[in-house]
XYZ file of C-alpha atoms in Angstrom:
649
model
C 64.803 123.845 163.084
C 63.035 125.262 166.178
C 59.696 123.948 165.135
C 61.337 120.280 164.800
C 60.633 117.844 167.800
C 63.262 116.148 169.661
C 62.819 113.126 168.043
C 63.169 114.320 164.332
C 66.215 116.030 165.806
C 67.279 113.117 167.402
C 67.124 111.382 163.538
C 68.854 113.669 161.769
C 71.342 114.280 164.010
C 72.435 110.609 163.566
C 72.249 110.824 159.918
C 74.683 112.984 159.858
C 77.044 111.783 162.336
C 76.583 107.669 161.108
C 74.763 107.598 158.040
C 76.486 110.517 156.048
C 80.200 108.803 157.186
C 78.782 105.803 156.113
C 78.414 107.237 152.659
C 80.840 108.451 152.410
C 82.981 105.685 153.527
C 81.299 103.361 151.058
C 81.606 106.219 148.520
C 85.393 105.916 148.815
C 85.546 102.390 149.278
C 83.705 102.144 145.833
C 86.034 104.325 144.434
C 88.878 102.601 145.536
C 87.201 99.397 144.250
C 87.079 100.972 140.610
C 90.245 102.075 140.969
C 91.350 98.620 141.847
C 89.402 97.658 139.051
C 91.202 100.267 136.434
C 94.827 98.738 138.134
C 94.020 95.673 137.767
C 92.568 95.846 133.937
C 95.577 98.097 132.868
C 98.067 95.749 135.044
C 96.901 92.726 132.634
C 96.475 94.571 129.740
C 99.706 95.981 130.128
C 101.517 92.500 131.153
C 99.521 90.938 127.915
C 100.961 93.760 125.402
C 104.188 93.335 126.915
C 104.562 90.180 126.908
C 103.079 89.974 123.184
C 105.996 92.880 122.009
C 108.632 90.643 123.717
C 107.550 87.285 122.311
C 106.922 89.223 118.472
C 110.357 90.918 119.143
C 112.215 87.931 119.951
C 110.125 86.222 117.074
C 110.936 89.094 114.924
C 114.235 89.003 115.579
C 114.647 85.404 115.263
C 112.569 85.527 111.935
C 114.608 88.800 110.522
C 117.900 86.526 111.867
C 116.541 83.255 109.821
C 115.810 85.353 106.831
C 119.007 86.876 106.922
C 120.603 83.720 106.731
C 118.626 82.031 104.239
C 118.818 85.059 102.313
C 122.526 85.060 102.335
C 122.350 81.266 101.373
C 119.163 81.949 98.532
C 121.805 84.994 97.814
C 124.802 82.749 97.468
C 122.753 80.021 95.550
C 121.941 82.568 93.381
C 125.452 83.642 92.789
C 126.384 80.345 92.211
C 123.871 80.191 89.508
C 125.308 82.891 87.898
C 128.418 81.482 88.009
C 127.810 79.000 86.671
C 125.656 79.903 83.380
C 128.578 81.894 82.689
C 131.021 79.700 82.651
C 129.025 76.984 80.858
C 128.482 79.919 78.115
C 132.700 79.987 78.293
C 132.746 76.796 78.275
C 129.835 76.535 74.784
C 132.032 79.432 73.193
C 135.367 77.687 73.594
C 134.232 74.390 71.810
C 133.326 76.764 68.868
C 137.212 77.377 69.095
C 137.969 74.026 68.868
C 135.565 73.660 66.097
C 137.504 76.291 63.839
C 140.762 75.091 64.608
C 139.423 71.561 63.823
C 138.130 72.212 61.005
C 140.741 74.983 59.667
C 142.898 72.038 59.652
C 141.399 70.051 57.349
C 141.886 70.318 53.404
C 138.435 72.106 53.022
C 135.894 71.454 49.920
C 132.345 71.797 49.672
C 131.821 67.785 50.715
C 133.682 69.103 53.941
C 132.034 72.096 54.565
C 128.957 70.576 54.581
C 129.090 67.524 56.392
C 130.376 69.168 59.439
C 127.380 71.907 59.598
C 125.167 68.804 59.553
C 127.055 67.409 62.144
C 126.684 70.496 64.566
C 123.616 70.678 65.809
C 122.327 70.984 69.231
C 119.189 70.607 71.226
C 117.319 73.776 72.246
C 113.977 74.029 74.334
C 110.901 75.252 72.630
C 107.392 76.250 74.016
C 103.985 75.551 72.009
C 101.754 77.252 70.049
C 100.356 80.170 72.144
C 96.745 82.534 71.759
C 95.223 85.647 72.977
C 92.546 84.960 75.550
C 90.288 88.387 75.737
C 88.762 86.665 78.648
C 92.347 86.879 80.490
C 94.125 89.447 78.508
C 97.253 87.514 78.108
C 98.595 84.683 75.843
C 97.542 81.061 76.808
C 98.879 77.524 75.529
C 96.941 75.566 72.348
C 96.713 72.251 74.111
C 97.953 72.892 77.712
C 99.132 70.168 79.270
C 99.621 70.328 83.710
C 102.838 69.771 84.610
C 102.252 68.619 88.095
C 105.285 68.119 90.126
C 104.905 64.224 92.062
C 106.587 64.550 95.464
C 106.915 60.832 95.974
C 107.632 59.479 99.351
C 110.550 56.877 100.102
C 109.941 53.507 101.167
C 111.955 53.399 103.997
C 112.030 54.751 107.460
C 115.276 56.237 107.630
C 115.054 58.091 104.665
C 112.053 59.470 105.544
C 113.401 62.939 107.073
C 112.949 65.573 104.078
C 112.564 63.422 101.721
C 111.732 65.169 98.478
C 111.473 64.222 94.782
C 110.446 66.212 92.372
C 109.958 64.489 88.657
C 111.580 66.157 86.099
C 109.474 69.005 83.865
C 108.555 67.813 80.442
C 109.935 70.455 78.271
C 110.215 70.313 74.109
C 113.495 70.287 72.266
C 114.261 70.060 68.630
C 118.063 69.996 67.431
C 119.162 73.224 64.992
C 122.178 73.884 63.594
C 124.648 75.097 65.786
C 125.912 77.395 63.266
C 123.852 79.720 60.779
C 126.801 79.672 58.433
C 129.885 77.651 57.514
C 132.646 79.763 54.893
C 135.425 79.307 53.460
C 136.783 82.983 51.387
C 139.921 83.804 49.719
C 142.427 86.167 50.895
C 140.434 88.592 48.623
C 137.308 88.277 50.639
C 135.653 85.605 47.474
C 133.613 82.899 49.054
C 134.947 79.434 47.744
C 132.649 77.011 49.802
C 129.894 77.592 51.851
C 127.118 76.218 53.666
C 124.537 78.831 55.037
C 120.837 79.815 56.350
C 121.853 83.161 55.285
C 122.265 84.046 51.628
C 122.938 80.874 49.647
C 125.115 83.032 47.147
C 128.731 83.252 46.994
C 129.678 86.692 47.753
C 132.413 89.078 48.256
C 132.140 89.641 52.144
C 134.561 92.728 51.619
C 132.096 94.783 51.026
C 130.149 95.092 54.120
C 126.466 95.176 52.393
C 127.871 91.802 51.501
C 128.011 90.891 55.059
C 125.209 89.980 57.645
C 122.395 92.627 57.756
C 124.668 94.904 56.246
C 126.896 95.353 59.309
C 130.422 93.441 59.442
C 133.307 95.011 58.844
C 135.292 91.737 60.190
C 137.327 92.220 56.628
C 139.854 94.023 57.095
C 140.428 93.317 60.893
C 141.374 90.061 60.234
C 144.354 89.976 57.937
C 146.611 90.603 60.874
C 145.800 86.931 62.166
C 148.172 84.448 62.999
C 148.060 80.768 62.658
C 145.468 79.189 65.282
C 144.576 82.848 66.332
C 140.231 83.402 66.336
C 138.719 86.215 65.531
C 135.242 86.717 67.348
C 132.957 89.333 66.572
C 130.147 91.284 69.255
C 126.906 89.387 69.004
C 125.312 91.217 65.465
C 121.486 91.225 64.883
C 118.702 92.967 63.811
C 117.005 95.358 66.306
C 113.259 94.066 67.162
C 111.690 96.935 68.572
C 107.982 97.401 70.399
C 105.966 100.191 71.667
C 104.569 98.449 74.308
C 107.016 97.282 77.313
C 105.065 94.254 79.626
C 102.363 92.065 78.599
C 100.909 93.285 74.606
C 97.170 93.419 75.138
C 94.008 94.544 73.052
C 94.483 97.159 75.688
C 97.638 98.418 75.796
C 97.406 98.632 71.965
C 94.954 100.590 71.319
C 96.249 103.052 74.159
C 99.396 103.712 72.345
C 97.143 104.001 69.012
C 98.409 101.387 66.812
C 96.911 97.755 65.451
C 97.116 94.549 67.501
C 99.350 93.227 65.857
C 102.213 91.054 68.105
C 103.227 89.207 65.444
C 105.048 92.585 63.856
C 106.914 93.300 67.035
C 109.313 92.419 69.217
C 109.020 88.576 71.071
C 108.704 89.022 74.562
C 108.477 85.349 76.167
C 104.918 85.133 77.706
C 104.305 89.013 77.314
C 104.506 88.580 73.566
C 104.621 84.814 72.294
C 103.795 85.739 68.951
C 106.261 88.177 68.242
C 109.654 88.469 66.023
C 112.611 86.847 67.686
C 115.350 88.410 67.906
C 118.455 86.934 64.957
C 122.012 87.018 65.573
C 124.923 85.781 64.808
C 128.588 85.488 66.889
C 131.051 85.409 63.687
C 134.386 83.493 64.112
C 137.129 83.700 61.497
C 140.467 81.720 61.474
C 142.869 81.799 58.781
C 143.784 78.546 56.486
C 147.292 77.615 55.913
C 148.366 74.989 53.247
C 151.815 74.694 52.967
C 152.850 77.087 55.838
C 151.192 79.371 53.570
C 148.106 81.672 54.213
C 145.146 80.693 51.169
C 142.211 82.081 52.863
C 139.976 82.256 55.969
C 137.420 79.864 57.590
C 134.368 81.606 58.987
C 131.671 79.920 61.446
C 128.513 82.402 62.408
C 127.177 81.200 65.331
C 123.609 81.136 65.909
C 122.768 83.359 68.587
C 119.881 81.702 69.746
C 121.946 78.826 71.468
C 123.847 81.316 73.719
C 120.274 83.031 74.282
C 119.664 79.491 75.948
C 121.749 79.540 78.643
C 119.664 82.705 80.169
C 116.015 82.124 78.502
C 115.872 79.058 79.397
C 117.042 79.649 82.670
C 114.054 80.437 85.754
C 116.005 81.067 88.932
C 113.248 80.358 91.584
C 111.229 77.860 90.320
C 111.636 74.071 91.812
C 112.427 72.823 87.660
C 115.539 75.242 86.847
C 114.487 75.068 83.076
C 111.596 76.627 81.292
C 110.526 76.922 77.781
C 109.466 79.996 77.580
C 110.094 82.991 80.244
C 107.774 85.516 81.935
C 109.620 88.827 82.610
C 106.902 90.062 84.245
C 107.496 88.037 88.026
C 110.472 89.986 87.497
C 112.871 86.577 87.694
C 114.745 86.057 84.844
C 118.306 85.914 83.808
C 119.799 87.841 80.871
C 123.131 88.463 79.129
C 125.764 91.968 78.285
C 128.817 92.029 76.343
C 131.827 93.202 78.170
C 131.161 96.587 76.965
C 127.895 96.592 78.911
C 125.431 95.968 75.876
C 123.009 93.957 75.992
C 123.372 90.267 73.987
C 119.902 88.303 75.782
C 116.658 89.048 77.134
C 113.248 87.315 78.017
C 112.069 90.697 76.294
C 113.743 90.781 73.190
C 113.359 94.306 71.852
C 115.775 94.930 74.930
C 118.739 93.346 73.477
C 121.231 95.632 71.478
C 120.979 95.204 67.657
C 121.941 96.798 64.343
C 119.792 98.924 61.305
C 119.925 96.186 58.381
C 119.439 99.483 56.486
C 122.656 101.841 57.618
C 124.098 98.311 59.267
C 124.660 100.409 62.199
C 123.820 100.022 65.626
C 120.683 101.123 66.147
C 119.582 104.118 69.008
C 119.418 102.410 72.106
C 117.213 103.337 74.723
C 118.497 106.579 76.677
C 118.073 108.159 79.889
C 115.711 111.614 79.561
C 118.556 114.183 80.089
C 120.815 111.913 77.832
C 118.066 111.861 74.997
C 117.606 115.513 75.322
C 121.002 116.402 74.715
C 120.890 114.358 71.274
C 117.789 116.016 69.947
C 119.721 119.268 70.458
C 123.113 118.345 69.163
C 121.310 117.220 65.746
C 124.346 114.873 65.365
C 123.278 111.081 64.330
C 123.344 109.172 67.398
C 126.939 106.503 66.848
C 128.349 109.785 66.315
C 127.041 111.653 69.247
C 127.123 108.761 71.760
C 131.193 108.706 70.868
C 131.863 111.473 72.622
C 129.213 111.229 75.490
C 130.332 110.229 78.778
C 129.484 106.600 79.996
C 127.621 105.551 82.744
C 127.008 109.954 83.721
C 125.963 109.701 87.459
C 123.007 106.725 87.054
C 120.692 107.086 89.130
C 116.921 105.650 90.352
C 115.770 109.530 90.515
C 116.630 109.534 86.566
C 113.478 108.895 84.198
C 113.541 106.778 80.595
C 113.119 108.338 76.908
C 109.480 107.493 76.860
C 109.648 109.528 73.400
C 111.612 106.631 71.849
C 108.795 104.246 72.735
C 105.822 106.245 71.278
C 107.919 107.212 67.839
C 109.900 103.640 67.057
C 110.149 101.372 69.561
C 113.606 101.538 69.845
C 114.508 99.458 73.152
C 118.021 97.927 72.664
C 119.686 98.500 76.449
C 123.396 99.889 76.331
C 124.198 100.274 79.367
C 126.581 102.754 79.439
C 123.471 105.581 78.666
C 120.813 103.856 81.163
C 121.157 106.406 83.191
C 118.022 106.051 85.104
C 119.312 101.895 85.817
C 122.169 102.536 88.562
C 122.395 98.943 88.476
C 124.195 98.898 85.329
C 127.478 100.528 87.134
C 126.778 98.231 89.793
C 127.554 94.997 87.624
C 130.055 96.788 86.002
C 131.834 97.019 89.217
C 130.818 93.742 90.365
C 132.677 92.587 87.097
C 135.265 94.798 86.727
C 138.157 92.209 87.826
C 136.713 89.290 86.159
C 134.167 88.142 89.507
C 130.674 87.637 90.530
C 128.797 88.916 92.850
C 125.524 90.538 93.539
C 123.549 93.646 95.763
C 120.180 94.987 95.905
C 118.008 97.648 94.235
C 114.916 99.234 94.518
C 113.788 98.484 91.042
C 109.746 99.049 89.359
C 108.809 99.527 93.032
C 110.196 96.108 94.451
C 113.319 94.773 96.409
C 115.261 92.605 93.648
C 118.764 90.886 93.980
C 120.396 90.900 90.999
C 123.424 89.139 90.605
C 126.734 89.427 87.997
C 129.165 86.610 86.456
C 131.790 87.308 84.422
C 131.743 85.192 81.196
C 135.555 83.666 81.172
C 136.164 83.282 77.824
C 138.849 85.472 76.577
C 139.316 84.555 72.879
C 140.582 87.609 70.248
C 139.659 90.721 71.179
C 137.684 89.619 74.346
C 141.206 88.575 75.567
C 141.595 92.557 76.024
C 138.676 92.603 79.040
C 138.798 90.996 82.305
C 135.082 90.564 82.015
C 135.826 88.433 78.955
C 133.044 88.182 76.615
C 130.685 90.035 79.157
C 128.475 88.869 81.723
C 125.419 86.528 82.974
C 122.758 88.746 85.359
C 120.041 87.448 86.992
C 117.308 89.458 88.691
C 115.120 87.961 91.539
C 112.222 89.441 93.535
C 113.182 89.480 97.362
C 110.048 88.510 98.374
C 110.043 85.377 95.734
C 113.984 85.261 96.316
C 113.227 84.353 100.462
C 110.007 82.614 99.685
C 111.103 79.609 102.015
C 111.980 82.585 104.982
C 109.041 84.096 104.134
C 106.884 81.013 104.566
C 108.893 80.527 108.121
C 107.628 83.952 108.974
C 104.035 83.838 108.242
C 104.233 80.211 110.036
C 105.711 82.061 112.995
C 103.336 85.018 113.135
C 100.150 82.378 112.326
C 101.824 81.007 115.736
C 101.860 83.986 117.648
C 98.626 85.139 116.473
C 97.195 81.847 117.875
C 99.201 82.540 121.241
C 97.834 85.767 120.892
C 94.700 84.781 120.542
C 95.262 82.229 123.920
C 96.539 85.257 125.997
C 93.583 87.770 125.055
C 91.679 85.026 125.916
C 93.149 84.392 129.432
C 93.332 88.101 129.931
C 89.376 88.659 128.612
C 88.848 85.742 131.141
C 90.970 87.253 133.977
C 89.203 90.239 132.913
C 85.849 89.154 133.532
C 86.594 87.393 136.872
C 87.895 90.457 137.934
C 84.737 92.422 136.702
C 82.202 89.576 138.252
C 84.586 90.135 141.417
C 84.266 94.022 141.420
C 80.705 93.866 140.998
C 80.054 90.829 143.249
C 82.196 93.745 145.629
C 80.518 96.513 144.436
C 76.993 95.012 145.213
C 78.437 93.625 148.550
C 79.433 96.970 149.692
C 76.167 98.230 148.100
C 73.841 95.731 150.451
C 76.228 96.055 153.681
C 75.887 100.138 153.160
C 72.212 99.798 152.801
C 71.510 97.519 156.083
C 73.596 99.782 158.083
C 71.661 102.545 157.171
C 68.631 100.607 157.653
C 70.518 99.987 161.223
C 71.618 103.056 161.757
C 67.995 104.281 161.159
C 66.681 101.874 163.152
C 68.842 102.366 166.299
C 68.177 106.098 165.521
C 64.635 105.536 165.720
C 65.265 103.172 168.501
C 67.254 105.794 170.684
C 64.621 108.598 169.759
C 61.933 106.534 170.600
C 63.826 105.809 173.648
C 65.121 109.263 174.884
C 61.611 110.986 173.781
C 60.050 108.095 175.448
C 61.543 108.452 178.755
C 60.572 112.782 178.208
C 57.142 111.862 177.433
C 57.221 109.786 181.053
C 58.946 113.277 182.571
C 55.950 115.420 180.689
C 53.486 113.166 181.719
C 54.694 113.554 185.501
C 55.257 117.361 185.164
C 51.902 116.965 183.910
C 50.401 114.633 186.716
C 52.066 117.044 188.929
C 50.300 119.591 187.498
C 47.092 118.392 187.942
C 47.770 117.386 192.101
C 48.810 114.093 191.359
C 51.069 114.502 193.838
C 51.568 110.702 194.066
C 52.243 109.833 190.944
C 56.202 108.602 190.280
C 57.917 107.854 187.422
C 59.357 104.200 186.939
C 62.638 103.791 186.823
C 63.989 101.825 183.756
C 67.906 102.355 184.104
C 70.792 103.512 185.409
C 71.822 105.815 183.104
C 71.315 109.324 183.131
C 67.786 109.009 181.565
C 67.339 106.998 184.668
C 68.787 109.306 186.922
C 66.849 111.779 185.790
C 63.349 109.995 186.112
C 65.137 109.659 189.962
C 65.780 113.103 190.163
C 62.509 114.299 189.248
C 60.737 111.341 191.673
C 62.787 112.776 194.466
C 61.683 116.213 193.150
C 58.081 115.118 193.140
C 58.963 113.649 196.647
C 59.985 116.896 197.618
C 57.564 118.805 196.491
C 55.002 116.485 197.748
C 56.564 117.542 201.539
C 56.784 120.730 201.059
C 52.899 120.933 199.773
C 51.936 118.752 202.849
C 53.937 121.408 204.891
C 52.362 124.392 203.229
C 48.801 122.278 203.517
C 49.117 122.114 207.355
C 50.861 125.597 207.460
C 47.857 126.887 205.265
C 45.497 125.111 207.680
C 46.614 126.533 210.863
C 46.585 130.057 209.067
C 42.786 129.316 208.060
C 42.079 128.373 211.796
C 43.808 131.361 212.793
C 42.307 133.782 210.058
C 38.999 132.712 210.661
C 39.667 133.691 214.665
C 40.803 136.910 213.382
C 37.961 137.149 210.688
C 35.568 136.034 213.905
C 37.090 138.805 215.942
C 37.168 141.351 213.296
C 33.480 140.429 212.242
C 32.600 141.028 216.132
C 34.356 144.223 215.841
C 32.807 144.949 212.649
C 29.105 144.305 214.225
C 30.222 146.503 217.545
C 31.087 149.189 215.194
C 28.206 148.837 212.972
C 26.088 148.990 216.248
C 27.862 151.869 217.486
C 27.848 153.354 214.083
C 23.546 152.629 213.979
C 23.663 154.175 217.232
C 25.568 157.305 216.625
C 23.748 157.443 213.506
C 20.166 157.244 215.679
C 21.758 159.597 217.584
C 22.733 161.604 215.173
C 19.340 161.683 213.646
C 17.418 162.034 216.794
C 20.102 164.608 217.233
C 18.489 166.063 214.016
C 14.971 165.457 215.088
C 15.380 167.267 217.895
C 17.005 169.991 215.997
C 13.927 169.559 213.781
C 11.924 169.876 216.442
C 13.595 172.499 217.828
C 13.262 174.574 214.680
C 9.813 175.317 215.299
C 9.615 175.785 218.655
């Protein structure tokens, strides 16, 4: 630092008092500026997410609100539904009272017998032929026609607002008998006339092998009757089983090691077009009076497949309410119990509760695992075992199925007081339990369904016994499918806000970038402004070093001048500063000076003139003493001569 000059001093020096603040200034003015920049950015981003939760919450809300309602309404539709093919069923089953009566009245004979099982027939939908695609893996239609639905438009302006028509869905029907037996027997159980698609043969239906499948026992229940009172058995059939449950595929057969062969098992709708349907029979018995007096009994076996239409028949979500044939596998479908909780109808028929033509007993229906395991150990046959067994033993979701009963026979039939692991089956039960309707919902096969319950109101014999009558009508709907109309509000909604979204990111992104361009239009600002001060700063340093070491150099050069006896030589004043004062101070010093060497000059000169008297005199001394000192010196020597001289002598 010693070795530095003045002016480098003079440099540094304001470096580090200017240009170092400067920096640092600018360092914390860029900081703030980034800072600014961080508030800013998080400010928007943080308005923009805000703003986007309260709009989705208040849409969400809104949305959860409209699908609550239309729920409640698709809910109470649904209901309604129910209600309704449940009391139409009542309504079906009643006329078949009136029938019996009707015809119990008249003096019966073969003639008789068999015009009026001509004359009761009925219409009932049928599907085509169906295949198995292998390209598909599932069953299509042999000549598939579209059924497109024409939504025409009205013609005039004012009924323009939601218009909608929607042309009716061509569906085939072919009339059957309503009845798959007419009788007439004897008080001894001997058929007298008889009109049938059963056994043609006149038989003695007190024997039960003598009865259908094997399994009646109607005999000796009805010789209690009364005039105009009905007898009505439970629905009686033979059990169609399956080892496959969904769609029967190439697939599906060959994992569960047994021939593709649909046609040998159960009919499932469009899982299973080709399969065995499932043939019952309701049975209805009056007695015959002639005379006041009691001659025999008239029995009508209703064909089961016409109360099978009220539910197969049925689709509860699509836009045409009727079908011909039914897909289980969207999971919205209606089916049918018996007031005891068995079940009568099915889109999948080796679910509906039948009878072993063989025993004509019921046959094992499908248990719950800790049920099933309890009957392999009690080694009892199953009617006997399930006697005893509690109903409905704590159902629950957590439960699993018999899967053993699949693999070995197939045996499907749904009773549901031992579904254990299908809690809905109490829930219906207690939906039904005073004769209502109603529905809740379940987490069923890993999807939200409403399922609803009707009571069937006909309450004929023994069904007069049960509020729920002769059972009841369910129908099971996918949530999703069941609030497609809210659902279709909500994606509109959320396609809405995603657009809005959209607008605001791209307002913010544009904010975003202004506010970037701004910052580094700043940034570069404060960049350039920082840089010409320094070059300013720098400059005046250089400027004020130049100017300071200027005005020394001028002081050097005078010392200098001085030194050389220059006494004349001044410095010019520039200024009045103290640089200025100084180059004053040191021309008055120089002024001085000068005097006092003009002083010492003549003071110098008068001591020459007098030293040189004094060197004059002294030099005259000098020679008088030189001369005396030659002469004392001759003297001395002639002194010596003589002495010399002397000597001799």
């Amino acid at each position: 630092m010693k070795r530095l000059s003045i002016r480098v001093k003079l440099i540094l020096i304001f470096i580090f008092i200017k240009v170092i603040p400067l920096l640092f200034i600018s360092y914390i003015v860029y900081k703030g500026v980034i800072k600014l920049d961080e508030y800013l950015k998080n400010n928007t981003q943080y308005l923009f997410n805000h703003s986007k939760e309260i709009i989705l919450n208040t849409a969400n809300e809104s949305i959860s609100d409209s699908i609550k309602i239309l729920d409640k309404k698709s809910q109470q539709s649904l209901e309604r539904l129910s209600y309704e093919i449940a009391n139409n069923i009542a309504n079906f089953l009643y006329q078949r009272d009136e029938d019996i009566l009707f015809l119990s009245k008249i003096d019966l004979n073969q003639q008789v017998i068999d015009e009026f099982y001509n004359s009761k027939k009925r219409d009932i939908i049928v599907h085509g032929k169906y295949y198995y695609d292998d390209r598909t893996k599932s069953y299509k239609l042999e000549n598939e026609t579209e059924n497109n639905y024409v939504i025409r438009k009205t013609s005039l302006k004012d009924n323009q607002k939601e218009f909608n028509y929607i042309d009716p869905k061509k569906l085939n029907k072919i009339k059957i008998p309503i009845y798959k037996e007419v009788s007439f027997f004897d008080l001894n159980g001997k058929e007298i006339y008889k009109k049938t698609q059963i056994n043609p043969k006149l038989l003695d239906i007190s024997k039960k092998k003598n009865t259908y499948i094997n399994s009646e026992d109607y005999f000796y229940q009805i010789k209690n009757l009364k005039k105009n009172e009905i007898y009505v058995s439970d629905v009686i059939g033979q059990s169609v089983n399956s080892k496959i449950i969904g769609i029967f595929t190439k697939q599906k057969a060959k994992e569960v090691n047994i021939k593709f062969e649909p046609e040998k098992y159960a009919y499932a709708g469009k899982e299973n077009p080709l399969g065995k349907k499932f043939q019952g029979i309701i049975r209805f018995i009056t007695p015959v009076f002639k005379n006041s007096k009691k001659i025999g009994y008239l029995s009508l076996a209703l064909d089961h497949e016409h109360i099978m239409q009220f539910t197969d028949t049925v689709n509860p979500i699509d836009k045409n309410p009727l079908q011909d044939i039914s897909d289980a596998s969207d999971g919205n479908y209606a089916f049918m119990w018996n007031y005891e909780g068995k079940n009568i109808s099915h889109p999948r028929d080796y679910f509906i509760y039948g009878y072993d033509p063989k025993t004509g007993k019921p046959q094992m229906p499908w248990l719950s695992k800790d049920v099933a395991n309890k009957y392999y150990k009690s080694k009892k046959q199953i009617n006997e075992f399930l006697k005893t067994y509690p109903k409905y033993e704590n159902q629950s979701l957590k439960k699993q199925p018999n899967i053993k009963q699949i693999k070995e026979n197939g045996n499907l039939g749904l009773d549901c007081r031992y579904l254990n692991f299908a809690p809905q089956c109490k829930g219906w039960m207690e939906v039904t339990q005073n004769g209502g309707f109603g529905s809740f919902l379940i987490h069923w096969s890993n999807v939200w369904k409403l399922t609803t319950a009707a009571t069937i109101p006909y309450y004929t014999g023994k069904y007069k016994n049960s509020k729920r009558g002769f059972g009841f009508v369910t129908i099971g709907a996918n949530v999703d499918e069941f609030h497609a109309a809210a659902n279709e509000t909500k994606n509109d909604v959320r396609k809405i806000l995603k657009e809005q979204a959209l607008n605001m990111k791209e307002v913010v992104d544009e904010n975003d970038s202004e506010i970037k361009k701004f910052i580094n239009t700043l940034i570069n600002e404060l960049i350039f402004i920082t840089f010409i001060m320094i070059i300013i700063v720098i400059f005046i340093a250089l400027w004020m070093s130049n100017y300071i070491t200027s005005k020394i150099k001028k002081l050097l050069v005078g010392t200098k001048k001085f030194s050389q006896n220059q006494l004349d030589y001044r410095i010019e004043k520039t200024s009045e500063d103290e640089i200025g004062m100084l180059e004053k101070s040191f021309n008055d010093m120089a002024e001085q000076i000068q005097i006092y060497i003009k002083k010492e000059k003549e003071t110098n000169q008068l001591l020459e003139v007098k030293v040189k008297e004094e060197i004059e005199k002294q030099r005259k001394q000098e020679q008088m003493l030189i001369q005396q000192s030659k002469l004392a010196a001759m003297g001395e020597m002639i002194g010596n001569i003589a002495h010399q001289w002397r000597q001799p002598l």
